[in-house]
PDB file of N, CA, C and O in Angstrom:
ATOM      1  N   MET A  21     192.589 191.217 183.062  1.00 89.00           N
ATOM      2  CA  MET A  21     191.158 190.671 183.404  1.00 89.00           C
ATOM      3  C   MET A  21     191.292 189.238 182.986  1.00 89.00           C
ATOM      4  O   MET A  21     191.744 188.897 181.867  1.00 89.00           O
ATOM      5  N   VAL A  22     191.049 188.232 183.759  1.00 94.00           N
ATOM      6  CA  VAL A  22     190.905 186.845 183.667  1.00 94.00           C
ATOM      7  C   VAL A  22     189.535 186.365 183.219  1.00 94.00           C
ATOM      8  O   VAL A  22     188.684 186.578 184.186  1.00 94.00           O
ATOM      9  N   VAL A  23     189.376 185.638 182.218  1.00 94.00           N
ATOM     10  CA  VAL A  23     187.850 185.195 182.224  1.00 94.00           C
ATOM     11  C   VAL A  23     187.877 183.620 182.127  1.00 94.00           C
ATOM     12  O   VAL A  23     188.835 182.963 181.454  1.00 94.00           O
ATOM     13  N   LYS A  24     187.067 183.106 182.749  1.00 94.00           N
ATOM     14  CA  LYS A  24     187.074 181.516 183.063  1.00 94.00           C
ATOM     15  C   LYS A  24     185.810 180.989 182.641  1.00 94.00           C
ATOM     16  O   LYS A  24     184.778 181.429 183.042  1.00 94.00           O
ATOM     17  N   TYR A  25     185.929 180.030 181.543  1.00 93.00           N
ATOM     18  CA  TYR A  25     184.661 179.341 181.174  1.00 93.00           C
ATOM     19  C   TYR A  25     184.534 178.221 181.631  1.00 93.00           C
ATOM     20  O   TYR A  25     185.409 177.386 181.898  1.00 93.00           O
ATOM     21  N   VAL A  26     183.316 177.776 182.260  1.00 91.00           N
ATOM     22  CA  VAL A  26     182.956 176.507 182.897  1.00 91.00           C
ATOM     23  C   VAL A  26     181.776 176.032 181.930  1.00 91.00           C
ATOM     24  O   VAL A  26     180.638 176.595 181.846  1.00 91.00           O
ATOM     25  N   THR A  27     182.020 174.725 181.644  1.00 88.00           N
ATOM     26  CA  THR A  27     181.059 173.917 180.865  1.00 88.00           C
ATOM     27  C   THR A  27     180.153 173.231 181.794  1.00 88.00           C
ATOM     28  O   THR A  27     180.760 172.473 182.523  1.00 88.00           O
ATOM     29  N   VAL A  28     178.817 173.331 181.767  1.00 83.00           N
ATOM     30  CA  VAL A  28     177.988 172.675 182.743  1.00 83.00           C
ATOM     31  C   VAL A  28     177.152 171.696 181.997  1.00 83.00           C
ATOM     32  O   VAL A  28     176.398 172.168 181.044  1.00 83.00           O
ATOM     33  N   GLU A  29     177.391 170.247 182.161  1.00 80.00           N
ATOM     34  CA  GLU A  29     176.595 169.554 181.512  1.00 80.00           C
ATOM     35  C   GLU A  29     175.429 168.978 182.495  1.00 80.00           C
ATOM     36  O   GLU A  29     175.549 168.640 183.568  1.00 80.00           O
ATOM     37  N   ARG A  30     174.283 168.994 181.766  1.00 80.00           N
ATOM     38  CA  ARG A  30     173.148 168.548 182.428  1.00 80.00           C
ATOM     39  C   ARG A  30     172.694 167.321 181.718  1.00 80.00           C
ATOM     40  O   ARG A  30     172.579 167.019 180.645  1.00 80.00           O
ATOM     41  N   HIS A  31     172.291 166.258 182.793  1.00 80.00           N
ATOM     42  CA  HIS A  31     171.853 164.982 182.288  1.00 80.00           C
ATOM     43  C   HIS A  31     170.706 164.734 182.857  1.00 80.00           C
ATOM     44  O   HIS A  31     170.275 165.221 184.082  1.00 80.00           O
ATOM     45  N   VAL A  32     169.899 163.688 182.282  1.00 80.00           N
ATOM     46  CA  VAL A  32     168.698 163.418 182.747  1.00 80.00           C
ATOM     47  C   VAL A  32     168.611 162.393 183.832  1.00 80.00           C
ATOM     48  O   VAL A  32     169.451 161.587 183.697  1.00 80.00           O
ATOM     49  N   PRO A  33     167.981 162.666 185.112  1.00 79.00           N
ATOM     50  CA  PRO A  33     168.177 161.709 186.164  1.00 79.00           C
ATOM     51  C   PRO A  33     167.878 160.345 185.857  1.00 79.00           C
ATOM     52  O   PRO A  33     166.959 160.172 185.283  1.00 79.00           O
ATOM     53  N   ASP A  34     168.477 159.440 186.518  1.00 81.00           N
ATOM     54  CA  ASP A  34     168.220 157.918 186.116  1.00 81.00           C
ATOM     55  C   ASP A  34     166.941 157.681 186.652  1.00 81.00           C
ATOM     56  O   ASP A  34     166.339 156.784 185.860  1.00 81.00           O
ATOM     57  N   ALA A  35     166.300 158.247 187.550  1.00 76.00           N
ATOM     58  CA  ALA A  35     164.748 157.849 188.024  1.00 76.00           C
ATOM     59  C   ALA A  35     163.902 158.111 186.812  1.00 76.00           C
ATOM     60  O   ALA A  35     163.051 157.426 186.586  1.00 76.00           O
ATOM     61  N   LEU A  36     164.254 158.991 185.771  1.00 76.00           N
ATOM     62  CA  LEU A  36     163.319 159.329 184.785  1.00 76.00           C
ATOM     63  C   LEU A  36     163.616 158.490 183.444  1.00 76.00           C
ATOM     64  O   LEU A  36     162.940 158.636 182.522  1.00 76.00           O
ATOM     65  N   LYS A  37     164.730 157.720 183.477  1.00 78.00           N
ATOM     66  CA  LYS A  37     165.125 156.835 182.318  1.00 78.00           C
ATOM     67  C   LYS A  37     164.638 155.498 182.441  1.00 78.00           C
ATOM     68  O   LYS A  37     164.846 154.764 181.565  1.00 78.00           O
ATOM     69  N   ARG A  38     163.876 155.208 183.635  1.00 78.00           N
ATOM     70  CA  ARG A  38     163.406 153.974 183.795  1.00 78.00           C
ATOM     71  C   ARG A  38     162.195 153.632 182.654  1.00 78.00           C
ATOM     72  O   ARG A  38     161.415 154.590 182.412  1.00 78.00           O
ATOM     73  N   PRO A  39     162.273 152.518 182.150  1.00 78.00           N
ATOM     74  CA  PRO A  39     161.321 152.125 181.161  1.00 78.00           C
ATOM     75  C   PRO A  39     159.787 151.990 181.628  1.00 78.00           C
ATOM     76  O   PRO A  39     159.774 151.698 182.858  1.00 78.00           O
ATOM     77  N   ALA A  40     158.912 152.124 180.748  1.00 76.00           N
ATOM     78  CA  ALA A  40     157.411 151.953 181.357  1.00 76.00           C
ATOM     79  C   ALA A  40     157.186 150.446 181.434  1.00 76.00           C
ATOM     80  O   ALA A  40     157.963 149.586 181.054  1.00 76.00           O
ATOM     81  N   PRO A  41     156.053 150.031 182.191  1.00 74.00           N
ATOM     82  CA  PRO A  41     155.720 148.564 182.395  1.00 74.00           C
ATOM     83  C   PRO A  41     155.527 148.047 180.965  1.00 74.00           C
ATOM     84  O   PRO A  41     155.136 148.727 180.143  1.00 74.00           O
ATOM     85  N   PRO A  42     155.828 146.669 180.964  1.00 77.00           N
ATOM     86  CA  PRO A  42     155.590 146.079 179.608  1.00 77.00           C
ATOM     87  C   PRO A  42     154.215 146.046 179.255  1.00 77.00           C
ATOM     88  O   PRO A  42     153.280 146.134 180.142  1.00 77.00           O
ATOM     89  N   ALA A  43     154.009 145.916 177.823  1.00 77.00           N
ATOM     90  CA  ALA A  43     152.577 145.979 177.437  1.00 77.00           C
ATOM     91  C   ALA A  43     151.908 144.543 177.705  1.00 77.00           C
ATOM     92  O   ALA A  43     152.704 143.542 177.990  1.00 77.00           O
ATOM     93  N   TRP A  44     150.629 144.626 178.014  1.00 78.00           N
ATOM     94  CA  TRP A  44     150.073 143.364 178.382  1.00 78.00           C
ATOM     95  C   TRP A  44     149.852 142.478 177.252  1.00 78.00           C
ATOM     96  O   TRP A  44     149.625 142.750 176.157  1.00 78.00           O
ATOM     97  N   SER A  45     150.088 141.098 177.475  1.00 81.00           N
ATOM     98  CA  SER A  45     149.898 140.156 176.388  1.00 81.00           C
ATOM     99  C   SER A  45     149.607 138.764 177.003  1.00 81.00           C
ATOM    100  O   SER A  45     150.016 138.454 178.165  1.00 81.00           O
ATOM    101  N   LYS A  46     148.681 137.946 176.235  1.00 82.00           N
ATOM    102  CA  LYS A  46     148.521 136.751 176.801  1.00 82.00           C
ATOM    103  C   LYS A  46     148.290 135.973 175.601  1.00 82.00           C
ATOM    104  O   LYS A  46     147.742 136.329 174.374  1.00 82.00           O
ATOM    105  N   PRO A  47     148.990 134.704 175.432  1.00 87.00           N
ATOM    106  CA  PRO A  47     148.824 133.801 174.330  1.00 87.00           C
ATOM    107  C   PRO A  47     147.502 133.625 173.884  1.00 87.00           C
ATOM    108  O   PRO A  47     146.617 133.258 174.730  1.00 87.00           O
ATOM    109  N   GLY A  48     146.948 133.723 172.756  1.00 85.00           N
ATOM    110  CA  GLY A  48     145.767 133.699 172.290  1.00 85.00           C
ATOM    111  C   GLY A  48     144.748 134.833 172.481  1.00 85.00           C
ATOM    112  O   GLY A  48     143.470 134.882 172.050  1.00 85.00           O
ATOM    113  N   GLY A  49     145.257 135.832 173.254  1.00 81.00           N
ATOM    114  CA  GLY A  49     144.531 137.181 173.549  1.00 81.00           C
ATOM    115  C   GLY A  49     143.630 137.032 174.650  1.00 81.00           C
ATOM    116  O   GLY A  49     143.504 136.067 175.151  1.00 81.00           O
ATOM    117  N   PRO A  50     142.834 138.213 174.953  1.00 83.00           N
ATOM    118  CA  PRO A  50     141.967 138.047 175.990  1.00 83.00           C
ATOM    119  C   PRO A  50     140.800 137.139 175.824  1.00 83.00           C
ATOM    120  O   PRO A  50     140.145 137.052 174.769  1.00 83.00           O
ATOM    121  N   LEU A  51     140.422 136.386 176.798  1.00 87.00           N
ATOM    122  CA  LEU A  51     139.567 135.206 176.607  1.00 87.00           C
ATOM    123  C   LEU A  51     138.459 135.530 177.596  1.00 87.00           C
ATOM    124  O   LEU A  51     137.057 135.339 177.329  1.00 87.00           O
ATOM    125  N   THR A  52     138.617 136.178 178.647  1.00 87.00           N
ATOM    126  CA  THR A  52     137.474 136.570 179.691  1.00 87.00           C
ATOM    127  C   THR A  52     137.389 137.953 179.927  1.00 87.00           C
ATOM    128  O   THR A  52     138.226 138.827 179.708  1.00 87.00           O
ATOM    129  N   THR A  53     136.304 138.307 180.649  1.00 87.00           N
ATOM    130  CA  THR A  53     136.113 139.805 181.096  1.00 87.00           C
ATOM    131  C   THR A  53     137.146 140.129 181.881  1.00 87.00           C
ATOM    132  O   THR A  53     137.857 141.368 181.773  1.00 87.00           O
ATOM    133  N   ASN A  54     137.781 139.401 182.834  1.00 89.00           N
ATOM    134  CA  ASN A  54     138.861 139.756 183.622  1.00 89.00           C
ATOM    135  C   ASN A  54     140.089 139.891 182.857  1.00 89.00           C
ATOM    136  O   ASN A  54     140.975 140.853 183.277  1.00 89.00           O
ATOM    137  N   ASP A  55     140.476 139.302 181.658  1.00 86.00           N
ATOM    138  CA  ASP A  55     141.594 139.598 180.826  1.00 86.00           C
ATOM    139  C   ASP A  55     141.485 141.091 180.371  1.00 86.00           C
ATOM    140  O   ASP A  55     142.380 141.665 180.330  1.00 86.00           O
ATOM    141  N   PHE A  56     140.252 141.523 179.985  1.00 84.00           N
ATOM    142  CA  PHE A  56     140.055 142.916 179.724  1.00 84.00           C
ATOM    143  C   PHE A  56     140.450 143.747 180.740  1.00 84.00           C
ATOM    144  O   PHE A  56     141.088 144.882 180.614  1.00 84.00           O
ATOM    145  N   VAL A  57     140.024 143.387 182.101  1.00 86.00           N
ATOM    146  CA  VAL A  57     140.234 144.360 183.158  1.00 86.00           C
ATOM    147  C   VAL A  57     141.675 144.402 183.409  1.00 86.00           C
ATOM    148  O   VAL A  57     142.227 145.509 183.671  1.00 86.00           O
ATOM    149  N   GLU A  58     142.278 143.244 183.290  1.00 83.00           N
ATOM    150  CA  GLU A  58     143.898 143.274 183.647  1.00 83.00           C
ATOM    151  C   GLU A  58     144.563 143.916 182.721  1.00 83.00           C
ATOM    152  O   GLU A  58     145.641 144.668 183.076  1.00 83.00           O
ATOM    153  N   ARG A  59     144.231 143.680 181.427  1.00 83.00           N
ATOM    154  CA  ARG A  59     144.746 144.493 180.365  1.00 83.00           C
ATOM    155  C   ARG A  59     144.771 145.916 180.538  1.00 83.00           C
ATOM    156  O   ARG A  59     145.646 146.773 180.380  1.00 83.00           O
ATOM    157  N   GLY A  60     143.441 146.503 180.825  1.00 81.00           N
ATOM    158  CA  GLY A  60     143.341 147.830 181.122  1.00 81.00           C
ATOM    159  C   GLY A  60     144.166 148.261 182.323  1.00 81.00           C
ATOM    160  O   GLY A  60     144.670 149.552 182.321  1.00 81.00           O
ATOM    161  N   ASP A  61     144.239 147.738 183.303  1.00 80.00           N
ATOM    162  CA  ASP A  61     144.928 148.058 184.512  1.00 80.00           C
ATOM    163  C   ASP A  61     146.403 148.234 184.099  1.00 80.00           C
ATOM    164  O   ASP A  61     147.151 149.120 184.531  1.00 80.00           O
ATOM    165  N   VAL A  62     147.093 147.328 183.225  1.00 80.00           N
ATOM    166  CA  VAL A  62     148.446 147.433 182.914  1.00 80.00           C
ATOM    167  C   VAL A  62     148.717 148.581 182.113  1.00 80.00           C
ATOM    168  O   VAL A  62     149.724 149.148 182.421  1.00 80.00           O
ATOM    169  N   ASN A  63     147.773 148.751 181.208  1.00 82.00           N
ATOM    170  CA  ASN A  63     147.927 149.978 180.139  1.00 82.00           C
ATOM    171  C   ASN A  63     147.889 151.164 180.905  1.00 82.00           C
ATOM    172  O   ASN A  63     148.600 152.163 180.702  1.00 82.00           O
ATOM    173  N   GLU A  64     146.938 151.225 181.970  1.00 83.00           N
ATOM    174  CA  GLU A  64     146.644 152.448 182.699  1.00 83.00           C
ATOM    175  C   GLU A  64     147.892 152.728 183.633  1.00 83.00           C
ATOM    176  O   GLU A  64     148.503 153.952 183.573  1.00 83.00           O
ATOM    177  N   ALA A  65     148.563 151.595 183.980  1.00 82.00           N
ATOM    178  CA  ALA A  65     149.719 151.919 184.844  1.00 82.00           C
ATOM    179  C   ALA A  65     150.893 152.438 184.004  1.00 82.00           C
ATOM    180  O   ALA A  65     151.521 153.318 184.468  1.00 82.00           O
ATOM    181  N   GLY A  66     150.999 151.710 182.882  1.00 83.00           N
ATOM    182  CA  GLY A  66     151.932 152.398 181.944  1.00 83.00           C
ATOM    183  C   GLY A  66     152.027 153.881 181.661  1.00 83.00           C
ATOM    184  O   GLY A  66     152.912 154.534 181.491  1.00 83.00           O
ATOM    185  N   LEU A  67     150.588 154.185 181.469  1.00 84.00           N
ATOM    186  CA  LEU A  67     150.431 155.577 180.942  1.00 84.00           C
ATOM    187  C   LEU A  67     150.636 156.477 182.216  1.00 84.00           C
ATOM    188  O   LEU A  67     151.133 157.616 181.969  1.00 84.00           O
ATOM    189  N   LYS A  68     150.163 156.129 183.236  1.00 86.00           N
ATOM    190  CA  LYS A  68     150.824 156.887 184.618  1.00 86.00           C
ATOM    191  C   LYS A  68     152.048 157.082 184.759  1.00 86.00           C
ATOM    192  O   LYS A  68     152.583 158.069 185.167  1.00 86.00           O
ATOM    193  N   VAL A  69     152.888 156.030 184.654  1.00 86.00           N
ATOM    194  CA  VAL A  69     154.486 155.896 184.553  1.00 86.00           C
ATOM    195  C   VAL A  69     154.915 156.860 183.709  1.00 86.00           C
ATOM    196  O   VAL A  69     155.735 157.739 183.940  1.00 86.00           O
ATOM    197  N   CYS A  70     154.402 156.772 182.533  1.00 86.00           N
ATOM    198  CA  CYS A  70     155.077 157.926 181.308  1.00 86.00           C
ATOM    199  C   CYS A  70     154.698 159.314 181.643  1.00 86.00           C
ATOM    200  O   CYS A  70     155.494 160.204 181.439  1.00 86.00           O
ATOM    201  N   SER A  71     153.374 159.443 182.063  1.00 86.00           N
ATOM    202  CA  SER A  71     153.126 160.827 182.479  1.00 86.00           C
ATOM    203  C   SER A  71     153.978 161.480 183.652  1.00 86.00           C
ATOM    204  O   SER A  71     154.211 162.456 183.558  1.00 86.00           O
ATOM    205  N   ALA A  72     154.174 160.598 184.527  1.00 87.00           N
ATOM    206  CA  ALA A  72     154.880 160.943 185.773  1.00 87.00           C
ATOM    207  C   ALA A  72     156.335 161.450 185.308  1.00 87.00           C
ATOM    208  O   ALA A  72     156.862 162.328 185.821  1.00 87.00           O
ATOM    209  N   GLN A  73     156.760 160.458 184.374  1.00 86.00           N
ATOM    210  CA  GLN A  73     158.404 160.740 183.978  1.00 86.00           C
ATOM    211  C   GLN A  73     158.433 162.105 183.222  1.00 86.00           C
ATOM    212  O   GLN A  73     159.325 162.903 183.446  1.00 86.00           O
ATOM    213  N   ILE A  74     157.332 162.288 182.227  1.00 85.00           N
ATOM    214  CA  ILE A  74     157.407 163.492 181.624  1.00 85.00           C
ATOM    215  C   ILE A  74     157.120 164.793 182.316  1.00 85.00           C
ATOM    216  O   ILE A  74     157.825 165.739 182.320  1.00 85.00           O
ATOM    217  N   ARG A  75     156.325 164.677 183.389  1.00 86.00           N
ATOM    218  CA  ARG A  75     155.999 165.714 184.386  1.00 86.00           C
ATOM    219  C   ARG A  75     157.275 165.923 185.104  1.00 86.00           C
ATOM    220  O   ARG A  75     157.696 167.312 185.195  1.00 86.00           O
ATOM    221  N   LYS A  76     158.056 165.099 185.735  1.00 86.00           N
ATOM    222  CA  LYS A  76     159.252 165.185 186.485  1.00 86.00           C
ATOM    223  C   LYS A  76     160.402 165.764 185.592  1.00 86.00           C
ATOM    224  O   LYS A  76     161.022 166.606 185.970  1.00 86.00           O
ATOM    225  N   LEU A  77     160.419 165.324 184.453  1.00 84.00           N
ATOM    226  CA  LEU A  77     161.265 165.846 183.424  1.00 84.00           C
ATOM    227  C   LEU A  77     161.279 167.323 183.209  1.00 84.00           C
ATOM    228  O   LEU A  77     162.059 168.006 183.112  1.00 84.00           O
ATOM    229  N   GLY A  78     159.999 167.669 183.084  1.00 84.00           N
ATOM    230  CA  GLY A  78     159.734 169.175 182.875  1.00 84.00           C
ATOM    231  C   GLY A  78     160.129 170.015 183.965  1.00 84.00           C
ATOM    232  O   GLY A  78     160.743 171.015 184.031  1.00 84.00           O
ATOM    233  N   GLU A  79     159.694 169.416 185.251  1.00 85.00           N
ATOM    234  CA  GLU A  79     160.201 170.168 186.511  1.00 85.00           C
ATOM    235  C   GLU A  79     161.597 170.287 186.636  1.00 85.00           C
ATOM    236  O   GLU A  79     162.165 171.187 187.038  1.00 85.00           O
ATOM    237  N   TRP A  80     162.349 169.119 186.312  1.00 82.00           N
ATOM    238  CA  TRP A  80     163.872 169.035 186.314  1.00 82.00           C
ATOM    239  C   TRP A  80     164.346 170.064 185.388  1.00 82.00           C
ATOM    240  O   TRP A  80     165.474 170.741 185.777  1.00 82.00           O
ATOM    241  N   ASP A  81     163.983 170.108 184.240  1.00 80.00           N
ATOM    242  CA  ASP A  81     164.418 171.039 183.148  1.00 80.00           C
ATOM    243  C   ASP A  81     164.168 172.478 183.624  1.00 80.00           C
ATOM    244  O   ASP A  81     165.024 173.314 183.242  1.00 80.00           O
ATOM    245  N   LYS A  82     163.147 172.760 184.289  1.00 80.00           N
ATOM    246  CA  LYS A  82     163.159 174.273 184.789  1.00 80.00           C
ATOM    247  C   LYS A  82     164.183 174.747 185.851  1.00 80.00           C
ATOM    248  O   LYS A  82     164.396 175.951 185.940  1.00 80.00           O
ATOM    249  N   GLN A  83     164.754 173.837 186.286  1.00 75.00           N
ATOM    250  CA  GLN A  83     165.875 174.139 187.334  1.00 75.00           C
ATOM    251  C   GLN A  83     166.865 174.702 186.699  1.00 75.00           C
ATOM    252  O   GLN A  83     167.431 174.459 185.749  1.00 75.00           O
TER     253      GLN A  83
END
């Protein structure tokens, strides 16, 4: 009887390794109400990217 061992390496897909959008910054900090809205939109987008990456990583790992 011949036994053959095969090593299977799993890697995280490149699409899940992308960094999240950069944090919002403005010299002198937020000055107007619109600055707070813009900062919130950027931070929300970053959270959505991170959440999607984590969710997809979990789906990929179940395969």
